[in-house]
Amino acid sequence: MLVNSLSKGGLQEHTDNVVIYFQGDSALLDKLDKKVKVINLQYKGKYTISTLLLKIKNLIKTHQPDIIHTHLNPAGWYTSLVCPKHIPQVHTIHTSYSEDKSTGKMNLFFERILLLQKKDANLITLSNLLKDDLKKAVNIKGNVFVLSNFIDDIYFEANPEPLAQDNIFKLVAVGNIRPAKNYEYLLDIFRCLKGHPVSVDIYGFGDHSRFSNISEKENLAVRFMGPAINPKEIYWKYNAFIMPSKHESFGLTAYEAMASGLPLFLSDLHTFKSLIKENAVYFSVDNPNEAAQLIVDAMNGKSDIKGMALRAKQYAQKTVRRETYIKNLLDIYSRL
């Protein structure tokens, strides 16, 4: 999301940007507008935090930014330790605060004390639902803005003609292999779909060997495909998208699929329902038989998923375009 906002024709057309990151190389860096200055702090681990903080402090002094925008943990509270009081720091929280089980308790503690509860804190959440969730969980004294993420414009481009589906209803899931994505439940759904002409391919980084072994042993129509290097070239090959997540902050890949014209089958999370509204088929995460039946009904034409997909794509056009994101982000910057 950050890289796409700073790719050619994006935020760099309105502001001068310096991207500072901790360590490593990434193919994402190649997508940045060439006018964006990129600095690798070459972070060596927790025992060199003092050196890291000094580097950030000196870079702020050198570049004299009008706004410092941080994302995620621990970058936000690290930066808050050295951010001068006269420079506003904006921090984006990309997850549901109360449901964040992946961030260590110590990081959450320091983020809350050193950043979130500051009187001059300027925080961004991805929806009103996540804003309310944050305020219930933390004693917020500063500003909380709502700014939805966006998806790359390429997903709104015309797709090739779909491939022949061989009378199989082909589902796709895109998301890294981690507990929140709830792929174990997807296996449960496909146990209930045995004998039906339906399959699912799952794309994402992570170790899927346990799931793959179960699928192969039980002869389930579930395949784990490895990382999705270029999702734009994936979605159009399928009939529908499925995401059985236990919790989500935004569901970026669901929006990518929606913009690509795919019908959505999503777990009935408050986050999804507040953001995607009626533009999906929702299923519970505690009744795989019921979820399977919703898929069978769609395959048999008992629900108008094609009409839903068309309306969903129009909805995505209005809500998750980059130009809208940049306009609203610049408004937040100007207010500060």
mmCIF file of C-alpha atoms in Angstrom:
data_model
loop_
_atom_site.group_PDB
_atom_site.id
_atom_site.type_symbol
_atom_site.label_atom_id
_atom_site.label_comp_id
_atom_site.label_asym_id
_atom_site.label_seq_id
_atom_site.Cartn_x
_atom_site.Cartn_y
_atom_site.Cartn_z
ATOM 1 C CA MET A 1 0.000 0.000 0.000
ATOM 2 C CA LEU A 2 2.760 2.443 0.959
ATOM 3 C CA VAL A 3 4.816 1.687 -2.142
ATOM 4 C CA ASN A 4 1.794 1.985 -4.410
ATOM 5 C CA SER A 5 0.987 5.400 -2.937
ATOM 6 C CA LEU A 6 4.517 6.503 -3.831
ATOM 7 C CA SER A 7 4.740 4.892 -7.260
ATOM 8 C CA LYS A 8 4.755 6.995 -10.429
ATOM 9 C CA GLY A 9 1.904 9.500 -10.614
ATOM 10 C CA GLY A 10 1.069 9.131 -6.919
ATOM 11 C CA LEU A 11 1.801 11.106 -3.764
ATOM 12 C CA GLN A 12 5.150 12.314 -5.117
ATOM 13 C CA GLU A 13 3.238 14.604 -7.510
ATOM 14 C CA HIS A 14 2.040 16.582 -4.465
ATOM 15 C CA THR A 15 4.730 16.224 -1.788
ATOM 16 C CA ASP A 16 8.449 15.510 -1.565
ATOM 17 C CA ASN A 17 8.970 12.154 0.146
ATOM 18 C CA VAL A 18 11.808 10.394 1.919
ATOM 19 C CA VAL A 19 11.236 6.703 2.715
ATOM 20 C CA ILE A 20 13.236 5.398 5.667
ATOM 21 C CA TYR A 21 13.076 1.674 6.434
ATOM 22 C CA PHE A 22 14.831 -0.695 8.808
ATOM 23 C CA GLN A 23 16.654 -3.333 6.801
ATOM 24 C CA GLY A 24 16.873 -5.631 3.789
ATOM 25 C CA ASP A 25 16.158 -5.436 0.097
ATOM 26 C CA SER A 26 12.754 -5.735 -1.514
ATOM 27 C CA ALA A 27 11.395 -5.926 -5.039
ATOM 28 C CA LEU A 28 8.825 -3.379 -3.865
ATOM 29 C CA LEU A 29 11.495 -0.673 -3.900
ATOM 30 C CA ASP A 30 11.636 -0.882 -7.696
ATOM 31 C CA LYS A 31 8.021 0.333 -7.841
ATOM 32 C CA LEU A 32 8.775 3.642 -6.116
ATOM 33 C CA ASP A 33 8.780 6.856 -8.105
ATOM 34 C CA LYS A 34 12.419 7.602 -8.943
ATOM 35 C CA LYS A 35 12.030 11.019 -7.293
ATOM 36 C CA VAL A 36 11.458 9.417 -3.883
ATOM 37 C CA LYS A 37 14.598 9.321 -1.740
ATOM 38 C CA VAL A 38 15.069 5.905 -0.109
ATOM 39 C CA ILE A 39 17.224 5.271 2.971
ATOM 40 C CA ASN A 40 18.007 1.834 4.442
ATOM 41 C CA LEU A 41 18.891 2.117 8.147
ATOM 42 C CA GLN A 42 20.591 -1.303 8.023
ATOM 43 C CA TYR A 43 19.151 -2.276 11.387
ATOM 44 C CA LYS A 44 21.156 -5.087 13.045
ATOM 45 C CA GLY A 45 18.721 -6.167 15.771
ATOM 46 C CA LYS A 46 17.441 -5.104 19.188
ATOM 47 C CA TYR A 47 20.931 -4.637 20.596
ATOM 48 C CA THR A 48 21.508 -1.756 18.155
ATOM 49 C CA ILE A 49 18.281 0.151 18.862
ATOM 50 C CA SER A 50 20.192 3.138 20.256
ATOM 51 C CA THR A 51 22.142 3.403 16.983
ATOM 52 C CA LEU A 52 18.901 3.089 15.021
ATOM 53 C CA LEU A 53 17.256 5.896 16.998
ATOM 54 C CA LEU A 54 20.275 8.141 16.532
ATOM 55 C CA LYS A 55 20.161 7.555 12.759
ATOM 56 C CA ILE A 56 16.466 8.450 12.637
ATOM 57 C CA LYS A 57 17.055 11.562 14.746
ATOM 58 C CA ASN A 58 19.903 12.744 12.489
ATOM 59 C CA LEU A 59 17.857 12.082 9.333
ATOM 60 C CA ILE A 60 14.991 14.175 10.702
ATOM 61 C CA LYS A 61 17.457 16.963 11.466
ATOM 62 C CA THR A 62 18.952 16.725 7.964
ATOM 63 C CA HIS A 63 15.710 16.603 5.948
ATOM 64 C CA GLN A 64 13.545 18.834 8.186
ATOM 65 C CA PRO A 65 10.212 17.266 7.177
ATOM 66 C CA ASP A 66 6.899 19.041 7.677
ATOM 67 C CA ILE A 67 5.172 15.737 8.468
ATOM 68 C CA ILE A 68 6.517 12.381 9.674
ATOM 69 C CA HIS A 69 4.238 9.478 8.722
ATOM 70 C CA THR A 70 4.919 6.112 10.339
ATOM 71 C CA HIS A 71 3.301 2.729 9.756
ATOM 72 C CA LEU A 72 2.972 -0.296 12.018
ATOM 73 C CA ASN A 73 4.990 -1.478 14.990
ATOM 74 C CA PRO A 74 7.619 -0.787 16.236
ATOM 75 C CA ALA A 75 8.497 1.933 13.695
ATOM 76 C CA GLY A 76 5.835 4.243 15.127
ATOM 77 C CA TRP A 77 6.957 4.318 18.718
ATOM 78 C CA TYR A 78 10.671 4.170 17.823
ATOM 79 C CA THR A 79 10.172 7.347 15.813
ATOM 80 C CA SER A 80 8.083 8.977 18.548
ATOM 81 C CA LEU A 81 11.125 8.816 20.847
ATOM 82 C CA VAL A 82 13.156 11.119 18.581
ATOM 83 C CA CYS A 83 10.449 13.117 16.768
ATOM 84 C CA PRO A 84 10.769 16.864 17.589
ATOM 85 C CA LYS A 85 7.640 18.360 19.163
ATOM 86 C CA HIS A 86 7.296 20.950 16.392
ATOM 87 C CA ILE A 87 6.957 18.266 13.688
ATOM 88 C CA PRO A 88 3.601 16.409 13.624
ATOM 89 C CA GLN A 89 3.887 12.621 13.532
ATOM 90 C CA VAL A 90 1.051 10.716 11.854
ATOM 91 C CA HIS A 91 0.817 6.997 12.582
ATOM 92 C CA THR A 92 -1.293 4.503 10.634
ATOM 93 C CA ILE A 93 -2.606 1.424 12.439
ATOM 94 C CA HIS A 94 -3.351 -1.206 9.792
ATOM 95 C CA THR A 95 -4.992 -3.762 12.070
ATOM 96 C CA SER A 96 -7.895 -4.129 14.462
ATOM 97 C CA TYR A 97 -6.232 -3.106 17.725
ATOM 98 C CA SER A 98 -8.261 -5.394 19.985
ATOM 99 C CA GLU A 99 -7.774 -8.375 17.660
ATOM 100 C CA ASP A 100 -4.034 -7.946 17.053
ATOM 101 C CA LYS A 101 -2.598 -11.281 18.199
ATOM 102 C CA SER A 102 0.592 -11.163 16.125
ATOM 103 C CA THR A 103 2.293 -8.131 17.725
ATOM 104 C CA GLY A 104 4.248 -8.896 20.893
ATOM 105 C CA LYS A 105 2.800 -7.651 24.185
ATOM 106 C CA MET A 106 5.907 -5.578 24.892
ATOM 107 C CA ASN A 107 5.650 -3.800 21.520
ATOM 108 C CA LEU A 108 1.955 -3.108 22.130
ATOM 109 C CA PHE A 109 2.758 -1.732 25.583
ATOM 110 C CA PHE A 110 5.445 0.658 24.318
ATOM 111 C CA GLU A 111 3.280 1.716 21.365
ATOM 112 C CA ARG A 112 0.421 2.531 23.710
ATOM 113 C CA ILE A 113 2.546 4.446 26.245
ATOM 114 C CA LEU A 114 4.956 6.226 23.895
ATOM 115 C CA LEU A 115 2.639 6.960 20.965
ATOM 116 C CA LEU A 116 -1.062 6.174 21.120
ATOM 117 C CA GLN A 117 -1.805 7.887 24.445
ATOM 118 C CA LYS A 118 0.174 11.046 23.778
ATOM 119 C CA LYS A 119 -1.861 14.269 23.860
ATOM 120 C CA ASP A 120 -0.490 15.311 20.472
ATOM 121 C CA ALA A 121 -0.932 11.882 18.826
ATOM 122 C CA ASN A 122 -2.287 11.843 15.263
ATOM 123 C CA LEU A 123 -3.551 8.389 14.380
ATOM 124 C CA ILE A 124 -5.089 6.907 11.235
ATOM 125 C CA THR A 125 -7.368 3.870 11.202
ATOM 126 C CA LEU A 126 -8.828 2.197 8.125
ATOM 127 C CA SER A 127 -12.527 2.475 9.011
ATOM 128 C CA ASN A 128 -14.942 3.945 11.540
ATOM 129 C CA LEU A 129 -15.338 0.460 12.993
ATOM 130 C CA LEU A 130 -11.584 0.213 13.645
ATOM 131 C CA LYS A 131 -11.572 3.760 15.042
ATOM 132 C CA ASP A 132 -14.246 2.812 17.574
ATOM 133 C CA ASP A 133 -12.366 -0.405 18.377
ATOM 134 C CA LEU A 134 -9.158 1.555 19.064
ATOM 135 C CA LYS A 135 -10.894 4.077 21.304
ATOM 136 C CA LYS A 136 -12.489 1.306 23.347
ATOM 137 C CA ALA A 137 -9.131 -0.420 23.829
ATOM 138 C CA VAL A 138 -6.890 2.603 24.449
ATOM 139 C CA ASN A 139 -7.274 5.915 26.278
ATOM 140 C CA ILE A 140 -6.823 8.112 23.200
ATOM 141 C CA LYS A 141 -6.117 11.776 23.929
ATOM 142 C CA GLY A 142 -5.132 12.991 20.454
ATOM 143 C CA ASN A 143 -6.655 12.906 16.966
ATOM 144 C CA VAL A 144 -7.954 9.789 15.207
ATOM 145 C CA PHE A 145 -8.597 10.058 11.467
ATOM 146 C CA VAL A 146 -10.270 7.500 9.211
ATOM 147 C CA LEU A 147 -8.582 6.778 5.885
ATOM 148 C CA SER A 148 -9.381 3.633 3.915
ATOM 149 C CA ASN A 149 -6.573 1.845 2.125
ATOM 150 C CA PHE A 150 -6.668 1.514 -1.650
ATOM 151 C CA ILE A 151 -5.722 -1.008 -4.283
ATOM 152 C CA ASP A 152 -3.511 -0.618 -7.309
ATOM 153 C CA ASP A 153 -5.239 0.873 -10.355
ATOM 154 C CA ILE A 154 -4.220 -2.170 -12.419
ATOM 155 C CA TYR A 155 -7.002 -4.220 -10.831
ATOM 156 C CA PHE A 156 -9.594 -1.987 -12.478
ATOM 157 C CA GLU A 157 -8.186 -2.627 -15.935
ATOM 158 C CA ALA A 158 -10.013 -4.968 -18.314
ATOM 159 C CA ASN A 159 -9.247 -8.668 -17.845
ATOM 160 C CA PRO A 160 -8.629 -11.243 -20.568
ATOM 161 C CA GLU A 161 -11.462 -13.597 -21.440
ATOM 162 C CA PRO A 162 -11.762 -16.217 -18.660
ATOM 163 C CA LEU A 163 -10.191 -19.588 -19.298
ATOM 164 C CA ALA A 164 -12.436 -22.598 -19.918
ATOM 165 C CA GLN A 165 -13.390 -23.904 -16.481
ATOM 166 C CA ASP A 166 -14.050 -27.588 -17.389
ATOM 167 C CA ASN A 167 -17.361 -27.508 -15.519
ATOM 168 C CA ILE A 168 -15.509 -26.884 -12.256
ATOM 169 C CA PHE A 169 -16.447 -23.922 -10.074
ATOM 170 C CA LYS A 170 -12.987 -22.585 -9.253
ATOM 171 C CA LEU A 171 -12.463 -20.550 -6.086
ATOM 172 C CA VAL A 172 -9.303 -18.620 -5.217
ATOM 173 C CA ALA A 173 -7.947 -17.431 -1.866
ATOM 174 C CA VAL A 174 -5.034 -15.000 -1.567
ATOM 175 C CA GLY A 175 -3.327 -14.379 1.767
ATOM 176 C CA ASN A 176 -0.251 -15.465 3.681
ATOM 177 C CA ILE A 177 -0.338 -18.736 5.624
ATOM 178 C CA ARG A 178 -1.057 -17.626 9.192
ATOM 179 C CA PRO A 179 -3.701 -18.423 11.819
ATOM 180 C CA ALA A 180 -5.806 -15.298 11.199
ATOM 181 C CA LYS A 181 -6.497 -16.427 7.616
ATOM 182 C CA ASN A 182 -8.223 -19.535 8.988
ATOM 183 C CA TYR A 183 -7.297 -21.924 6.177
ATOM 184 C CA GLU A 184 -7.981 -24.850 8.497
ATOM 185 C CA TYR A 185 -11.650 -23.862 8.333
ATOM 186 C CA LEU A 186 -11.456 -23.733 4.542
ATOM 187 C CA LEU A 187 -10.426 -27.394 4.656
ATOM 188 C CA ASP A 188 -13.512 -28.050 6.808
ATOM 189 C CA ILE A 189 -15.698 -26.385 4.168
ATOM 190 C CA PHE A 190 -14.202 -28.547 1.429
ATOM 191 C CA ARG A 191 -14.784 -31.687 3.456
ATOM 192 C CA CYS A 192 -18.459 -30.720 3.174
ATOM 193 C CA LEU A 193 -18.067 -30.068 -0.571
ATOM 194 C CA LYS A 194 -16.747 -33.521 -1.456
ATOM 195 C CA GLY A 195 -18.542 -34.822 -4.522
ATOM 196 C CA HIS A 196 -19.361 -31.332 -5.813
ATOM 197 C CA PRO A 197 -17.567 -29.882 -8.882
ATOM 198 C CA VAL A 198 -15.733 -27.146 -6.958
ATOM 199 C CA SER A 199 -12.079 -26.474 -6.097
ATOM 200 C CA VAL A 200 -9.974 -23.806 -4.413
ATOM 201 C CA ASP A 201 -6.411 -22.620 -5.043
ATOM 202 C CA ILE A 202 -4.711 -20.785 -2.164
ATOM 203 C CA TYR A 203 -1.874 -18.320 -2.816
ATOM 204 C CA GLY A 204 0.366 -16.881 -0.118
ATOM 205 C CA PHE A 205 3.746 -16.877 1.582
ATOM 206 C CA GLY A 206 4.338 -19.293 4.450
ATOM 207 C CA ASP A 207 4.637 -22.960 5.314
ATOM 208 C CA HIS A 208 1.570 -24.757 4.000
ATOM 209 C CA SER A 209 2.980 -28.291 4.265
ATOM 210 C CA ARG A 210 0.646 -29.384 7.082
ATOM 211 C CA PHE A 211 -2.437 -28.184 5.209
ATOM 212 C CA SER A 212 -1.200 -29.642 1.920
ATOM 213 C CA ASN A 213 -0.614 -33.022 3.534
ATOM 214 C CA ILE A 214 -4.134 -33.039 5.006
ATOM 215 C CA SER A 215 -5.657 -32.056 1.672
ATOM 216 C CA GLU A 216 -3.759 -34.759 -0.187
ATOM 217 C CA LYS A 217 -4.463 -37.448 2.416
ATOM 218 C CA GLU A 218 -8.211 -36.702 2.477
ATOM 219 C CA ASN A 219 -8.436 -36.110 -1.282
ATOM 220 C CA LEU A 220 -9.815 -32.573 -0.867
ATOM 221 C CA ALA A 221 -10.039 -30.225 -3.862
ATOM 222 C CA VAL A 222 -7.713 -27.739 -2.133
ATOM 223 C CA ARG A 223 -4.327 -26.748 -3.555
ATOM 224 C CA PHE A 224 -1.679 -24.487 -2.019
ATOM 225 C CA MET A 225 0.047 -22.621 -4.834
ATOM 226 C CA GLY A 226 2.808 -20.700 -3.030
ATOM 227 C CA PRO A 227 3.293 -16.905 -3.170
ATOM 228 C CA ALA A 228 1.133 -14.720 -5.407
ATOM 229 C CA ILE A 229 3.881 -12.798 -7.189
ATOM 230 C CA ASN A 230 1.458 -10.973 -9.497
ATOM 231 C CA PRO A 231 -2.143 -11.321 -8.237
ATOM 232 C CA LYS A 232 -3.496 -9.302 -11.169
ATOM 233 C CA GLU A 233 -2.639 -12.262 -13.399
ATOM 234 C CA ILE A 234 -4.409 -14.693 -11.066
ATOM 235 C CA TYR A 235 -7.902 -13.461 -10.229
ATOM 236 C CA TRP A 236 -9.406 -13.508 -13.706
ATOM 237 C CA LYS A 237 -8.733 -17.238 -14.043
ATOM 238 C CA TYR A 238 -11.270 -18.073 -11.312
ATOM 239 C CA ASN A 239 -15.036 -17.992 -10.781
ATOM 240 C CA ALA A 240 -15.052 -16.504 -7.277
ATOM 241 C CA PHE A 241 -12.892 -15.413 -4.332
ATOM 242 C CA ILE A 242 -13.095 -16.779 -0.795
ATOM 243 C CA MET A 243 -11.653 -15.458 2.485
ATOM 244 C CA PRO A 244 -12.527 -17.344 5.711
ATOM 245 C CA SER A 245 -10.516 -15.054 8.040
ATOM 246 C CA LYS A 246 -10.978 -15.000 11.814
ATOM 247 C CA HIS A 247 -10.233 -11.275 11.808
ATOM 248 C CA GLU A 248 -9.172 -8.638 9.275
ATOM 249 C CA SER A 249 -8.474 -4.920 9.354
ATOM 250 C CA PHE A 250 -9.276 -4.196 5.720
ATOM 251 C CA GLY A 251 -9.095 -7.279 3.503
ATOM 252 C CA LEU A 252 -6.966 -5.822 0.710
ATOM 253 C CA THR A 253 -7.023 -8.947 -1.458
ATOM 254 C CA ALA A 254 -10.820 -9.085 -1.195
ATOM 255 C CA TYR A 255 -10.927 -5.616 -2.732
ATOM 256 C CA GLU A 256 -8.463 -6.680 -5.440
ATOM 257 C CA ALA A 257 -10.723 -9.582 -6.352
ATOM 258 C CA MET A 258 -13.780 -7.327 -6.244
ATOM 259 C CA ALA A 259 -12.173 -4.807 -8.604
ATOM 260 C CA SER A 260 -11.192 -7.709 -10.872
ATOM 261 C CA GLY A 261 -14.863 -8.656 -11.192
ATOM 262 C CA LEU A 262 -14.967 -11.746 -8.961
ATOM 263 C CA PRO A 263 -17.881 -12.552 -6.641
ATOM 264 C CA LEU A 264 -16.796 -12.653 -2.984
ATOM 265 C CA PHE A 265 -17.430 -15.302 -0.324
ATOM 266 C CA LEU A 266 -16.313 -13.806 3.007
ATOM 267 C CA SER A 267 -16.497 -14.709 6.681
ATOM 268 C CA ASP A 268 -19.142 -12.626 8.424
ATOM 269 C CA LEU A 269 -16.758 -10.265 10.208
ATOM 270 C CA HIS A 270 -17.953 -6.838 11.331
ATOM 271 C CA THR A 271 -14.985 -5.382 9.442
ATOM 272 C CA PHE A 272 -16.042 -6.901 6.131
ATOM 273 C CA LYS A 273 -19.693 -6.010 6.574
ATOM 274 C CA SER A 274 -18.897 -2.400 7.493
ATOM 275 C CA LEU A 275 -16.539 -1.914 4.532
ATOM 276 C CA ILE A 276 -17.803 -4.196 1.758
ATOM 277 C CA LYS A 277 -21.473 -4.044 2.825
ATOM 278 C CA GLU A 278 -23.922 -6.093 0.727
ATOM 279 C CA ASN A 279 -21.360 -6.737 -2.011
ATOM 280 C CA ALA A 280 -20.422 -10.245 -0.833
ATOM 281 C CA VAL A 281 -21.879 -13.566 0.269
ATOM 282 C CA TYR A 282 -21.146 -13.926 4.001
ATOM 283 C CA PHE A 283 -20.728 -17.159 5.939
ATOM 284 C CA SER A 284 -20.112 -17.969 9.600
ATOM 285 C CA VAL A 285 -16.791 -19.391 10.790
ATOM 286 C CA ASP A 286 -18.387 -22.034 13.004
ATOM 287 C CA ASN A 287 -20.650 -23.890 10.553
ATOM 288 C CA PRO A 288 -18.771 -25.333 7.551
ATOM 289 C CA ASN A 289 -21.878 -27.142 6.277
ATOM 290 C CA GLU A 290 -23.738 -23.845 6.015
ATOM 291 C CA ALA A 291 -20.779 -22.172 4.272
ATOM 292 C CA ALA A 292 -20.519 -25.073 1.825
ATOM 293 C CA GLN A 293 -24.225 -24.836 1.039
ATOM 294 C CA LEU A 294 -23.900 -21.144 0.162
ATOM 295 C CA ILE A 295 -21.232 -22.080 -2.393
ATOM 296 C CA VAL A 296 -23.375 -24.901 -3.817
ATOM 297 C CA ASP A 297 -26.374 -22.541 -4.095
ATOM 298 C CA ALA A 298 -24.236 -20.048 -6.029
ATOM 299 C CA MET A 299 -22.965 -22.774 -8.358
ATOM 300 C CA ASN A 300 -26.547 -23.843 -9.049
ATOM 301 C CA GLY A 301 -27.721 -20.327 -9.831
ATOM 302 C CA LYS A 302 -29.794 -19.883 -6.668
ATOM 303 C CA SER A 303 -28.027 -16.609 -5.870
ATOM 304 C CA ASP A 304 -27.197 -13.833 -8.321
ATOM 305 C CA ILE A 305 -23.457 -13.719 -7.758
ATOM 306 C CA LYS A 306 -22.771 -12.297 -11.231
ATOM 307 C CA GLY A 307 -25.010 -9.310 -10.566
ATOM 308 C CA MET A 308 -23.449 -8.910 -7.128
ATOM 309 C CA ALA A 309 -19.953 -8.964 -8.650
ATOM 310 C CA LEU A 310 -20.878 -6.237 -11.138
ATOM 311 C CA ARG A 311 -22.280 -3.988 -8.400
ATOM 312 C CA ALA A 312 -19.269 -4.760 -6.208
ATOM 313 C CA LYS A 313 -16.828 -3.642 -8.887
ATOM 314 C CA GLN A 314 -18.708 -0.344 -9.241
ATOM 315 C CA TYR A 315 -18.588 0.051 -5.449
ATOM 316 C CA ALA A 316 -14.820 -0.571 -5.430
ATOM 317 C CA GLN A 317 -14.394 2.071 -8.139
ATOM 318 C CA LYS A 318 -15.894 4.637 -5.771
ATOM 319 C CA THR A 319 -14.164 3.637 -2.552
ATOM 320 C CA VAL A 320 -10.655 2.239 -3.027
ATOM 321 C CA ARG A 321 -9.015 4.178 -5.857
ATOM 322 C CA ARG A 322 -5.556 5.638 -5.268
ATOM 323 C CA GLU A 323 -6.560 9.170 -6.263
ATOM 324 C CA THR A 324 -9.221 9.174 -3.512
ATOM 325 C CA TYR A 325 -6.732 7.911 -0.939
ATOM 326 C CA ILE A 326 -4.136 10.545 -1.830
ATOM 327 C CA LYS A 327 -6.692 13.360 -1.790
ATOM 328 C CA ASN A 328 -7.876 12.371 1.688
ATOM 329 C CA LEU A 329 -4.325 11.833 2.991
ATOM 330 C CA LEU A 330 -3.278 15.296 1.788
ATOM 331 C CA ASP A 331 -6.299 16.723 3.594
ATOM 332 C CA ILE A 332 -5.089 15.150 6.851
ATOM 333 C CA TYR A 333 -1.589 16.504 6.270
ATOM 334 C CA SER A 334 -2.865 20.013 5.590
ATOM 335 C CA ARG A 335 -4.976 20.005 8.767
ATOM 336 C CA LEU A 336 -1.841 19.259 10.782
#
